[in-house]
Amino acid sequence: MADYYQTLGVSKNASQDEIKKSFRKLARQYHPDKNPGDKAAEDKFKEVNQAYETLSDPEKRKQYDELSRLGAFGAGPGGGFRPGAGGAQGFDPRIFQQWQSQGGGAQFEMGDLGDLLGNLFGGAGPGRGRRRQSERGADLQADVTVSFDDALHGVTVRVPVEKQDTCVTCHGSGAKPGTTPKVCPECQGRGMVARNQGPFALSEPCPRCHGQGTIIEQPCATCHGTGVQTRTRRYNVKIPAGVKDGSRIRIKGKGEAGLRGGPAGDLYVRVRVETDELFVRRGDDLVVDVPVTVAEAALGATVKVPTPGGGRVSLKVPAGSQDGRCLRLRGMGMPKLKGGHGNLLVKLRVTIPAKLTREQKQLFEKLAATLPDPRSTTD
């Protein structure tokens, strides 16, 4: 049997995310839609799917790793089928008991080992097989960028997503419309074949039908027998007012199509919010710089302040305000997703004239003569 990790091009300690990412990359690379008439690519596509089905399931992966450790998948002598006396199909517990009694590896209860092999390979006892179960489709992620104003007010955007979707011609069966898959003559519909391996016999997915138990003699011309096709779908996604940069919006059932009738995965839309030239966001609050003159800062004044959305409001600047002082306008910030608004923080920026007229210079000189030295210290 092929090394599933090698098939997907990942290490044996790869995370589920790494396995999924590699699977999606290879599935797109070898998909029959992108390799029309290429039998080698089609076979590779099926091998990749077979490997992913085992390694994406934590329990099946654990069992696969244990059998690999015991040498069940290494190269060994071929041979006929050794009838099992119980447990998983194609496995002879008497041979395994003999191997175990001679010190060969981990200790197993025979019923547990039969369950292990049955779960991994689909065996359900001598002469019987169990085809692979349906599998939920992979989740997808798409990115969308919205303007600051769109994040402020909310907007509906149309998001294109390239995905493997259920074939519209055969509705996922893989067979040409009007035909049905035939029972595989090699495994007699069980989806499994058996061979001797070392001290015991094991079942493995049928190489002809890839564990399906059936063969499509007249494949669908659209999906080439895979039951799925790569399509670009476009979804209307509602971006709520107040959305934060990096937020993810889940759209249930809009991910990759499931395998063998399994449910579709979900689509996650990650939102990127563009920065604004005037306002800086801090959570649900907004910060805006407002310039004031030296006189306004010293004497106090009422100034006009820009607000998000293009409006302006009056703000009273207290006398003696220093550069960098923040004044708060309650409820005038970004909308909160659960209701209400953040605050608008007005940062005062005291401006100094770059050039003074003769009159202005004289006035500042008179003022300077009356002001205390801010650098002096008192005992």
mmCIF file of C-alpha atoms in Angstrom:
data_model
loop_
_atom_site.group_PDB
_atom_site.id
_atom_site.type_symbol
_atom_site.label_atom_id
_atom_site.label_comp_id
_atom_site.label_asym_id
_atom_site.label_seq_id
_atom_site.Cartn_x
_atom_site.Cartn_y
_atom_site.Cartn_z
ATOM 1 C CA MET A 1 0.000 0.000 0.000
ATOM 2 C CA ALA A 2 1.234 3.502 -0.776
ATOM 3 C CA ASP A 3 2.519 5.733 2.007
ATOM 4 C CA TYR A 4 -0.349 8.179 2.531
ATOM 5 C CA TYR A 5 1.964 10.829 3.977
ATOM 6 C CA GLN A 6 4.209 10.554 0.927
ATOM 7 C CA THR A 7 1.166 10.725 -1.344
ATOM 8 C CA LEU A 8 0.127 14.054 0.184
ATOM 9 C CA GLY A 9 3.710 15.292 0.471
ATOM 10 C CA VAL A 10 3.576 15.939 4.226
ATOM 11 C CA SER A 11 5.569 14.702 7.209
ATOM 12 C CA LYS A 12 4.231 12.091 9.624
ATOM 13 C CA ASN A 13 3.761 14.747 12.310
ATOM 14 C CA ALA A 14 1.936 17.177 10.007
ATOM 15 C CA SER A 15 -1.005 19.066 11.510
ATOM 16 C CA GLN A 16 -4.553 18.666 10.211
ATOM 17 C CA ASP A 17 -4.335 22.132 8.655
ATOM 18 C CA GLU A 18 -1.132 21.171 6.815
ATOM 19 C CA ILE A 19 -2.748 17.952 5.575
ATOM 20 C CA LYS A 20 -5.844 19.808 4.386
ATOM 21 C CA LYS A 21 -3.786 22.521 2.683
ATOM 22 C CA SER A 22 -1.656 19.961 0.843
ATOM 23 C CA PHE A 23 -4.727 17.960 -0.182
ATOM 24 C CA ARG A 24 -6.468 20.992 -1.640
ATOM 25 C CA LYS A 25 -3.343 21.974 -3.567
ATOM 26 C CA LEU A 26 -2.866 18.485 -5.033
ATOM 27 C CA ALA A 27 -6.579 18.005 -5.720
ATOM 28 C CA ARG A 28 -6.616 21.177 -7.795
ATOM 29 C CA GLN A 29 -3.362 20.223 -9.538
ATOM 30 C CA TYR A 30 -4.523 16.765 -10.626
ATOM 31 C CA HIS A 31 -8.245 17.420 -11.030
ATOM 32 C CA PRO A 32 -9.500 15.963 -14.342
ATOM 33 C CA ASP A 33 -10.987 19.336 -15.282
ATOM 34 C CA LYS A 34 -7.455 20.746 -15.466
ATOM 35 C CA ASN A 35 -5.975 17.603 -17.047
ATOM 36 C CA PRO A 36 -8.492 16.472 -19.678
ATOM 37 C CA GLY A 37 -7.657 13.055 -21.115
ATOM 38 C CA ASP A 38 -4.713 12.523 -18.734
ATOM 39 C CA LYS A 39 -5.274 9.098 -17.167
ATOM 40 C CA ALA A 40 -2.190 9.404 -14.952
ATOM 41 C CA ALA A 41 -3.476 12.668 -13.477
ATOM 42 C CA GLU A 42 -6.897 11.121 -12.892
ATOM 43 C CA ASP A 43 -5.345 8.154 -11.047
ATOM 44 C CA LYS A 44 -3.220 10.525 -8.991
ATOM 45 C CA PHE A 45 -6.322 12.536 -8.133
ATOM 46 C CA LYS A 46 -7.995 9.394 -6.794
ATOM 47 C CA GLU A 47 -4.885 8.414 -4.797
ATOM 48 C CA VAL A 48 -4.772 11.849 -3.199
ATOM 49 C CA ASN A 49 -8.443 11.587 -2.213
ATOM 50 C CA GLN A 50 -7.874 8.108 -0.769
ATOM 51 C CA ALA A 51 -4.928 9.293 1.338
ATOM 52 C CA TYR A 52 -6.813 12.342 2.579
ATOM 53 C CA GLU A 53 -9.805 10.292 3.664
ATOM 54 C CA THR A 54 -7.637 8.379 6.113
ATOM 55 C CA LEU A 55 -5.299 11.113 7.351
ATOM 56 C CA SER A 56 -8.038 13.729 7.758
ATOM 57 C CA ASP A 57 -9.860 11.493 10.251
ATOM 58 C CA PRO A 58 -7.941 11.588 13.587
ATOM 59 C CA GLU A 59 -9.091 8.104 14.610
ATOM 60 C CA LYS A 60 -8.325 6.496 11.240
ATOM 61 C CA ARG A 61 -4.984 8.291 11.152
ATOM 62 C CA LYS A 62 -4.081 6.943 14.586
ATOM 63 C CA GLN A 63 -4.928 3.412 13.493
ATOM 64 C CA TYR A 64 -3.048 3.815 10.220
ATOM 65 C CA ASP A 65 0.033 5.049 12.092
ATOM 66 C CA GLU A 66 -0.113 2.077 14.474
ATOM 67 C CA LEU A 67 -0.307 -0.439 11.648
ATOM 68 C CA SER A 68 2.526 1.345 9.848
ATOM 69 C CA ARG A 69 4.625 1.040 13.002
ATOM 70 C CA LEU A 70 3.939 -2.701 13.031
ATOM 71 C CA GLY A 71 5.183 -2.951 9.441
ATOM 72 C CA ALA A 72 1.807 -3.678 7.897
ATOM 73 C CA PHE A 73 2.401 -1.449 4.879
ATOM 74 C CA GLY A 74 5.995 -2.246 4.026
ATOM 75 C CA ALA A 75 7.061 -4.278 1.034
ATOM 76 C CA GLY A 76 6.556 -7.966 1.659
ATOM 77 C CA PRO A 77 5.884 -11.226 -0.082
ATOM 78 C CA GLY A 78 2.772 -11.337 -2.150
ATOM 79 C CA GLY A 79 0.438 -14.258 -2.099
ATOM 80 C CA GLY A 80 -3.073 -15.454 -2.013
ATOM 81 C CA PHE A 81 -5.784 -14.670 0.437
ATOM 82 C CA ARG A 82 -5.411 -16.212 3.888
ATOM 83 C CA PRO A 83 -8.916 -16.806 5.258
ATOM 84 C CA GLY A 84 -9.519 -15.116 8.595
ATOM 85 C CA ALA A 85 -10.999 -16.921 11.541
ATOM 86 C CA GLY A 86 -12.573 -13.762 12.916
ATOM 87 C CA GLY A 87 -12.005 -10.046 13.314
ATOM 88 C CA ALA A 88 -11.225 -7.915 10.290
ATOM 89 C CA GLN A 89 -11.612 -9.246 6.801
ATOM 90 C CA GLY A 90 -8.469 -10.920 5.422
ATOM 91 C CA PHE A 91 -6.742 -11.088 8.813
ATOM 92 C CA ASP A 92 -5.868 -14.431 10.436
ATOM 93 C CA PRO A 93 -5.853 -13.937 14.230
ATOM 94 C CA ARG A 94 -4.109 -17.299 14.779
ATOM 95 C CA ILE A 95 -1.083 -16.112 12.833
ATOM 96 C CA PHE A 96 -1.064 -12.814 14.678
ATOM 97 C CA GLN A 97 -1.347 -14.557 18.044
ATOM 98 C CA GLN A 98 1.655 -16.706 17.136
ATOM 99 C CA TRP A 99 3.622 -13.621 16.064
ATOM 100 C CA GLN A 100 2.619 -11.800 19.260
ATOM 101 C CA SER A 101 3.541 -14.743 21.513
ATOM 102 C CA GLN A 102 7.027 -14.653 20.007
ATOM 103 C CA GLY A 103 7.479 -11.099 21.236
ATOM 104 C CA GLY A 104 6.356 -9.335 18.102
ATOM 105 C CA GLY A 105 5.321 -5.827 19.037
ATOM 106 C CA ALA A 106 2.440 -4.316 20.983
ATOM 107 C CA GLN A 107 -0.225 -6.281 22.847
ATOM 108 C CA PHE A 108 -3.738 -6.359 21.351
ATOM 109 C CA GLU A 109 -6.998 -7.982 22.246
ATOM 110 C CA MET A 110 -8.134 -9.760 19.103
ATOM 111 C CA GLY A 111 -11.492 -8.067 19.082
ATOM 112 C CA ASP A 112 -9.799 -4.671 19.388
ATOM 113 C CA LEU A 113 -7.414 -5.471 16.535
ATOM 114 C CA GLY A 114 -10.301 -6.575 14.357
ATOM 115 C CA ASP A 115 -12.037 -3.296 15.097
ATOM 116 C CA LEU A 116 -8.844 -1.411 14.316
ATOM 117 C CA LEU A 117 -8.394 -3.060 10.951
ATOM 118 C CA GLY A 118 -12.082 -2.889 10.193
ATOM 119 C CA ASN A 119 -12.305 0.800 10.947
ATOM 120 C CA LEU A 120 -9.256 1.623 8.874
ATOM 121 C CA PHE A 121 -9.856 -0.612 5.869
ATOM 122 C CA GLY A 122 -13.602 -1.188 5.953
ATOM 123 C CA GLY A 123 -13.444 -4.888 6.947
ATOM 124 C CA ALA A 124 -16.401 -6.191 8.934
ATOM 125 C CA GLY A 125 -15.564 -9.875 9.282
ATOM 126 C CA PRO A 126 -14.700 -12.720 6.921
ATOM 127 C CA GLY A 127 -16.110 -12.403 3.427
ATOM 128 C CA ARG A 128 -17.678 -9.037 4.093
ATOM 129 C CA GLY A 129 -16.589 -5.497 3.325
ATOM 130 C CA ARG A 130 -17.734 -2.037 4.183
ATOM 131 C CA ARG A 131 -17.430 0.754 1.663
ATOM 132 C CA ARG A 132 -16.002 4.052 2.669
ATOM 133 C CA GLN A 133 -18.387 6.418 4.385
ATOM 134 C CA SER A 134 -19.473 9.834 3.224
ATOM 135 C CA GLU A 135 -17.233 12.729 4.195
ATOM 136 C CA ARG A 136 -17.895 16.369 4.900
ATOM 137 C CA GLY A 137 -16.395 18.775 2.368
ATOM 138 C CA ALA A 138 -13.447 20.992 3.253
ATOM 139 C CA ASP A 139 -13.954 24.523 4.558
ATOM 140 C CA LEU A 140 -12.865 27.393 2.311
ATOM 141 C CA GLN A 141 -11.666 30.915 3.002
ATOM 142 C CA ALA A 142 -12.029 33.963 0.804
ATOM 143 C CA ASP A 143 -10.724 37.492 1.402
ATOM 144 C CA VAL A 144 -12.635 40.679 0.720
ATOM 145 C CA THR A 145 -11.500 44.293 1.166
ATOM 146 C CA VAL A 146 -13.961 47.059 2.080
ATOM 147 C CA SER A 147 -13.501 50.783 2.527
ATOM 148 C CA PHE A 148 -13.640 52.544 5.876
ATOM 149 C CA ASP A 149 -17.044 54.015 4.966
ATOM 150 C CA ASP A 150 -18.384 50.561 4.066
ATOM 151 C CA ALA A 151 -17.217 49.249 7.454
ATOM 152 C CA LEU A 152 -18.905 52.257 9.079
ATOM 153 C CA HIS A 153 -22.291 51.827 7.417
ATOM 154 C CA GLY A 154 -22.289 48.135 6.406
ATOM 155 C CA VAL A 155 -22.396 46.834 2.854
ATOM 156 C CA THR A 156 -23.252 43.751 0.787
ATOM 157 C CA VAL A 157 -20.417 42.526 -1.413
ATOM 158 C CA ARG A 158 -20.245 39.817 -4.071
ATOM 159 C CA VAL A 159 -17.432 37.370 -3.356
ATOM 160 C CA PRO A 160 -16.081 34.988 -6.057
ATOM 161 C CA VAL A 161 -14.934 31.580 -4.782
ATOM 162 C CA GLU A 162 -13.223 28.860 -6.834
ATOM 163 C CA LYS A 163 -14.222 25.503 -5.373
ATOM 164 C CA GLN A 164 -14.860 21.845 -6.064
ATOM 165 C CA ASP A 165 -18.615 21.653 -6.387
ATOM 166 C CA THR A 166 -21.025 18.796 -7.010
ATOM 167 C CA CYS A 167 -21.133 18.049 -10.730
ATOM 168 C CA VAL A 168 -24.236 19.587 -12.256
ATOM 169 C CA THR A 169 -24.436 16.911 -14.951
ATOM 170 C CA CYS A 170 -24.307 13.689 -12.914
ATOM 171 C CA HIS A 171 -25.268 15.224 -9.560
ATOM 172 C CA GLY A 172 -22.217 13.705 -7.897
ATOM 173 C CA SER A 173 -22.559 10.074 -9.054
ATOM 174 C CA GLY A 174 -19.639 10.313 -11.500
ATOM 175 C CA ALA A 175 -21.568 8.241 -14.051
ATOM 176 C CA LYS A 176 -22.911 9.343 -17.408
ATOM 177 C CA PRO A 177 -26.572 10.380 -17.070
ATOM 178 C CA GLY A 178 -28.807 7.387 -17.719
ATOM 179 C CA THR A 179 -26.177 4.861 -16.557
ATOM 180 C CA THR A 180 -25.241 3.445 -13.165
ATOM 181 C CA PRO A 181 -21.922 2.257 -11.690
ATOM 182 C CA LYS A 182 -21.245 -1.510 -11.906
ATOM 183 C CA VAL A 183 -20.118 -3.836 -9.135
ATOM 184 C CA CYS A 184 -16.321 -4.120 -9.168
ATOM 185 C CA PRO A 185 -15.361 -7.612 -10.424
ATOM 186 C CA GLU A 186 -12.046 -7.628 -8.537
ATOM 187 C CA CYS A 187 -13.413 -7.103 -5.024
ATOM 188 C CA GLN A 188 -17.001 -8.226 -5.732
ATOM 189 C CA GLY A 189 -18.359 -4.968 -4.450
ATOM 190 C CA ARG A 190 -16.654 -5.129 -1.051
ATOM 191 C CA GLY A 191 -14.224 -2.334 -1.821
ATOM 192 C CA MET A 192 -11.403 -4.381 -0.255
ATOM 193 C CA VAL A 193 -8.898 -6.985 -1.426
ATOM 194 C CA ALA A 194 -6.581 -9.091 0.732
ATOM 195 C CA ARG A 195 -2.916 -10.031 0.565
ATOM 196 C CA ASN A 196 -0.369 -11.658 2.850
ATOM 197 C CA GLN A 197 1.904 -9.273 4.690
ATOM 198 C CA GLY A 198 4.666 -10.600 6.880
ATOM 199 C CA PRO A 199 3.287 -12.839 9.619
ATOM 200 C CA PHE A 200 -0.357 -12.056 8.901
ATOM 201 C CA ALA A 201 -2.796 -11.174 6.126
ATOM 202 C CA LEU A 202 -4.333 -7.759 5.664
ATOM 203 C CA SER A 203 -7.111 -6.152 3.698
ATOM 204 C CA GLU A 204 -6.519 -3.018 1.688
ATOM 205 C CA PRO A 205 -8.646 -0.815 -0.572
ATOM 206 C CA CYS A 206 -9.224 -2.379 -3.960
ATOM 207 C CA PRO A 207 -6.779 -0.832 -6.453
ATOM 208 C CA ARG A 208 -9.267 -1.119 -9.306
ATOM 209 C CA CYS A 209 -12.238 0.656 -7.717
ATOM 210 C CA HIS A 210 -10.214 2.559 -5.083
ATOM 211 C CA GLY A 211 -12.342 1.168 -2.278
ATOM 212 C CA GLN A 212 -15.673 2.243 -3.748
ATOM 213 C CA GLY A 213 -16.925 -1.255 -4.535
ATOM 214 C CA THR A 214 -18.199 -0.053 -7.890
ATOM 215 C CA ILE A 215 -16.696 0.897 -11.240
ATOM 216 C CA ILE A 216 -17.975 3.629 -13.516
ATOM 217 C CA GLU A 217 -17.863 2.143 -17.008
ATOM 218 C CA GLN A 218 -19.313 5.243 -18.657
ATOM 219 C CA PRO A 219 -17.987 8.244 -16.754
ATOM 220 C CA CYS A 220 -19.687 11.604 -16.825
ATOM 221 C CA ALA A 221 -18.171 13.733 -19.585
ATOM 222 C CA THR A 222 -18.305 16.837 -17.397
ATOM 223 C CA CYS A 223 -16.465 15.639 -14.286
ATOM 224 C CA HIS A 224 -14.678 12.576 -15.819
ATOM 225 C CA GLY A 225 -16.137 10.265 -13.191
ATOM 226 C CA THR A 226 -15.058 12.197 -10.084
ATOM 227 C CA GLY A 227 -18.510 13.526 -9.211
ATOM 228 C CA VAL A 228 -17.112 17.013 -8.629
ATOM 229 C CA GLN A 229 -16.011 19.873 -10.844
ATOM 230 C CA THR A 230 -14.063 23.066 -10.274
ATOM 231 C CA ARG A 231 -16.345 26.030 -10.560
ATOM 232 C CA THR A 232 -16.314 29.700 -9.615
ATOM 233 C CA ARG A 233 -19.272 30.575 -7.454
ATOM 234 C CA ARG A 234 -20.256 34.093 -6.437
ATOM 235 C CA TYR A 235 -21.976 34.740 -3.136
ATOM 236 C CA ASN A 236 -23.606 37.862 -1.760
ATOM 237 C CA VAL A 237 -22.047 38.465 1.647
ATOM 238 C CA LYS A 238 -23.510 40.989 4.073
ATOM 239 C CA ILE A 239 -20.777 42.945 5.857
ATOM 240 C CA PRO A 240 -22.227 44.347 9.104
ATOM 241 C CA ALA A 241 -21.710 47.956 10.161
ATOM 242 C CA GLY A 242 -18.796 48.176 12.588
ATOM 243 C CA VAL A 243 -16.948 45.139 11.229
ATOM 244 C CA LYS A 244 -13.328 44.996 12.384
ATOM 245 C CA ASP A 245 -10.292 44.363 10.200
ATOM 246 C CA GLY A 246 -9.539 40.614 10.124
ATOM 247 C CA SER A 247 -13.059 39.524 11.109
ATOM 248 C CA ARG A 248 -14.340 36.252 9.628
ATOM 249 C CA ILE A 249 -17.902 35.750 8.471
ATOM 250 C CA ARG A 250 -19.137 32.146 8.221
ATOM 251 C CA ILE A 251 -21.448 31.066 5.404
ATOM 252 C CA LYS A 252 -22.701 27.601 6.218
ATOM 253 C CA GLY A 253 -22.641 24.937 3.515
ATOM 254 C CA LYS A 254 -20.835 27.021 0.888
ATOM 255 C CA GLY A 255 -17.437 25.290 1.119
ATOM 256 C CA GLU A 256 -16.186 22.308 -0.897
ATOM 257 C CA ALA A 257 -18.745 19.672 -1.885
ATOM 258 C CA GLY A 258 -18.851 16.600 0.359
ATOM 259 C CA LEU A 259 -17.664 13.193 -0.858
ATOM 260 C CA ARG A 260 -20.094 10.340 -1.497
ATOM 261 C CA GLY A 261 -23.125 12.343 -0.445
ATOM 262 C CA GLY A 262 -21.494 14.002 2.566
ATOM 263 C CA PRO A 263 -22.432 17.555 3.566
ATOM 264 C CA ALA A 264 -20.592 20.523 2.109
ATOM 265 C CA GLY A 265 -18.049 22.438 4.161
ATOM 266 C CA ASP A 266 -18.424 26.064 5.189
ATOM 267 C CA LEU A 267 -17.096 29.251 3.596
ATOM 268 C CA TYR A 268 -15.285 31.759 5.797
ATOM 269 C CA VAL A 269 -14.987 35.285 4.416
ATOM 270 C CA ARG A 270 -12.141 37.270 5.990
ATOM 271 C CA VAL A 271 -12.740 41.028 5.904
ATOM 272 C CA ARG A 272 -9.957 43.540 5.387
ATOM 273 C CA VAL A 273 -10.862 47.148 6.192
ATOM 274 C CA GLU A 274 -8.944 49.945 4.465
ATOM 275 C CA THR A 275 -7.501 52.719 6.631
ATOM 276 C CA ASP A 276 -8.982 56.217 6.576
ATOM 277 C CA GLU A 277 -7.028 59.405 5.938
ATOM 278 C CA LEU A 278 -8.707 61.241 8.815
ATOM 279 C CA PHE A 279 -9.822 58.732 11.449
ATOM 280 C CA VAL A 280 -7.767 56.098 13.264
ATOM 281 C CA ARG A 281 -9.664 53.185 14.777
ATOM 282 C CA ARG A 282 -9.093 51.879 18.295
ATOM 283 C CA GLY A 283 -11.553 49.066 18.835
ATOM 284 C CA ASP A 284 -14.965 50.698 18.564
ATOM 285 C CA ASP A 285 -13.527 54.195 19.204
ATOM 286 C CA LEU A 286 -12.215 56.606 16.585
ATOM 287 C CA VAL A 287 -9.396 59.109 17.029
ATOM 288 C CA VAL A 288 -9.176 62.329 15.015
ATOM 289 C CA ASP A 289 -6.542 65.089 15.202
ATOM 290 C CA VAL A 290 -7.949 68.637 15.335
ATOM 291 C CA PRO A 291 -5.618 71.656 15.042
ATOM 292 C CA VAL A 292 -6.126 74.644 17.397
ATOM 293 C CA THR A 293 -4.244 77.939 17.654
ATOM 294 C CA VAL A 294 -2.115 78.943 20.606
ATOM 295 C CA ALA A 295 -4.749 81.466 21.575
ATOM 296 C CA GLU A 296 -7.588 78.909 21.379
ATOM 297 C CA ALA A 297 -5.662 76.463 23.514
ATOM 298 C CA ALA A 298 -4.752 79.130 26.073
ATOM 299 C CA LEU A 299 -8.038 81.016 26.237
ATOM 300 C CA GLY A 300 -10.490 78.271 25.320
ATOM 301 C CA ALA A 301 -12.728 78.207 22.258
ATOM 302 C CA THR A 302 -15.495 76.402 20.423
ATOM 303 C CA VAL A 303 -14.278 74.630 17.267
ATOM 304 C CA LYS A 304 -15.850 72.514 14.556
ATOM 305 C CA VAL A 305 -14.855 68.831 14.585
ATOM 306 C CA PRO A 306 -15.301 66.350 11.680
ATOM 307 C CA THR A 307 -17.327 63.226 12.412
ATOM 308 C CA PRO A 308 -17.410 59.851 10.611
ATOM 309 C CA GLY A 309 -19.836 59.986 7.730
ATOM 310 C CA GLY A 310 -18.916 63.522 6.668
ATOM 311 C CA GLY A 311 -20.646 65.633 9.314
ATOM 312 C CA ARG A 312 -19.254 68.291 11.680
ATOM 313 C CA VAL A 313 -20.113 69.063 15.298
ATOM 314 C CA SER A 314 -19.149 71.855 17.704
ATOM 315 C CA LEU A 315 -16.686 71.063 20.481
ATOM 316 C CA LYS A 316 -15.761 73.292 23.425
ATOM 317 C CA VAL A 317 -11.996 73.463 24.001
ATOM 318 C CA PRO A 318 -11.280 74.217 27.673
ATOM 319 C CA ALA A 319 -8.922 77.099 28.456
ATOM 320 C CA GLY A 320 -5.387 75.991 29.156
ATOM 321 C CA SER A 321 -5.549 72.889 26.963
ATOM 322 C CA GLN A 322 -2.185 71.328 26.154
ATOM 323 C CA ASP A 323 -1.042 69.844 22.880
ATOM 324 C CA GLY A 324 -2.124 66.191 22.625
ATOM 325 C CA ARG A 325 -5.060 66.500 25.021
ATOM 326 C CA CYS A 326 -7.952 64.155 24.149
ATOM 327 C CA LEU A 327 -11.557 65.260 24.419
ATOM 328 C CA ARG A 328 -14.298 62.660 24.156
ATOM 329 C CA LEU A 329 -17.534 62.834 22.174
ATOM 330 C CA ARG A 330 -19.664 59.960 23.456
ATOM 331 C CA GLY A 331 -21.442 57.653 21.025
ATOM 332 C CA MET A 332 -19.914 59.172 17.898
ATOM 333 C CA GLY A 333 -17.448 56.377 17.080
ATOM 334 C CA MET A 334 -17.891 53.122 15.139
ATOM 335 C CA PRO A 335 -21.098 51.095 15.431
ATOM 336 C CA LYS A 336 -20.858 48.105 17.780
ATOM 337 C CA LEU A 337 -21.969 44.742 16.392
ATOM 338 C CA LYS A 338 -24.212 44.163 19.411
ATOM 339 C CA GLY A 339 -25.687 47.667 19.408
ATOM 340 C CA GLY A 340 -24.583 51.161 20.317
ATOM 341 C CA HIS A 341 -21.524 53.096 19.210
ATOM 342 C CA GLY A 342 -18.018 53.717 20.401
ATOM 343 C CA ASN A 343 -16.676 57.203 21.162
ATOM 344 C CA LEU A 344 -14.973 59.850 19.043
ATOM 345 C CA LEU A 345 -11.697 60.916 20.666
ATOM 346 C CA VAL A 346 -10.592 64.388 19.574
ATOM 347 C CA LYS A 347 -6.845 64.939 19.969
ATOM 348 C CA LEU A 348 -5.904 68.617 20.113
ATOM 349 C CA ARG A 349 -2.894 69.690 18.104
ATOM 350 C CA VAL A 350 -1.626 73.167 19.034
ATOM 351 C CA THR A 351 -0.232 74.818 15.907
ATOM 352 C CA ILE A 352 2.588 77.366 15.937
ATOM 353 C CA PRO A 353 2.732 79.867 13.051
ATOM 354 C CA ALA A 354 5.748 79.268 10.828
ATOM 355 C CA LYS A 355 5.949 83.006 10.048
ATOM 356 C CA LEU A 356 4.838 85.937 12.157
ATOM 357 C CA THR A 357 3.913 89.457 11.084
ATOM 358 C CA ARG A 358 5.648 92.343 12.832
ATOM 359 C CA GLU A 359 2.546 92.965 14.924
ATOM 360 C CA GLN A 360 2.215 89.315 15.899
ATOM 361 C CA LYS A 361 5.883 89.170 16.856
ATOM 362 C CA GLN A 362 5.507 92.212 19.094
ATOM 363 C CA LEU A 363 2.465 90.695 20.781
ATOM 364 C CA PHE A 364 4.292 87.406 21.440
ATOM 365 C CA GLU A 365 7.262 89.329 22.848
ATOM 366 C CA LYS A 366 4.989 91.207 25.236
ATOM 367 C CA LEU A 367 3.327 87.930 26.218
ATOM 368 C CA ALA A 368 6.663 86.213 26.727
ATOM 369 C CA ALA A 369 7.747 88.946 29.135
ATOM 370 C CA THR A 370 4.795 88.135 31.401
ATOM 371 C CA LEU A 371 5.058 84.329 31.345
ATOM 372 C CA PRO A 372 7.021 82.352 33.945
ATOM 373 C CA ASP A 373 9.977 80.243 32.820
ATOM 374 C CA PRO A 374 8.597 76.679 32.438
ATOM 375 C CA ARG A 375 12.121 75.272 32.960
ATOM 376 C CA SER A 376 12.746 76.984 36.261
ATOM 377 C CA THR A 377 12.541 74.994 39.504
ATOM 378 C CA THR A 378 11.348 76.140 42.890
ATOM 379 C CA ASP A 379 12.917 75.181 46.183
#
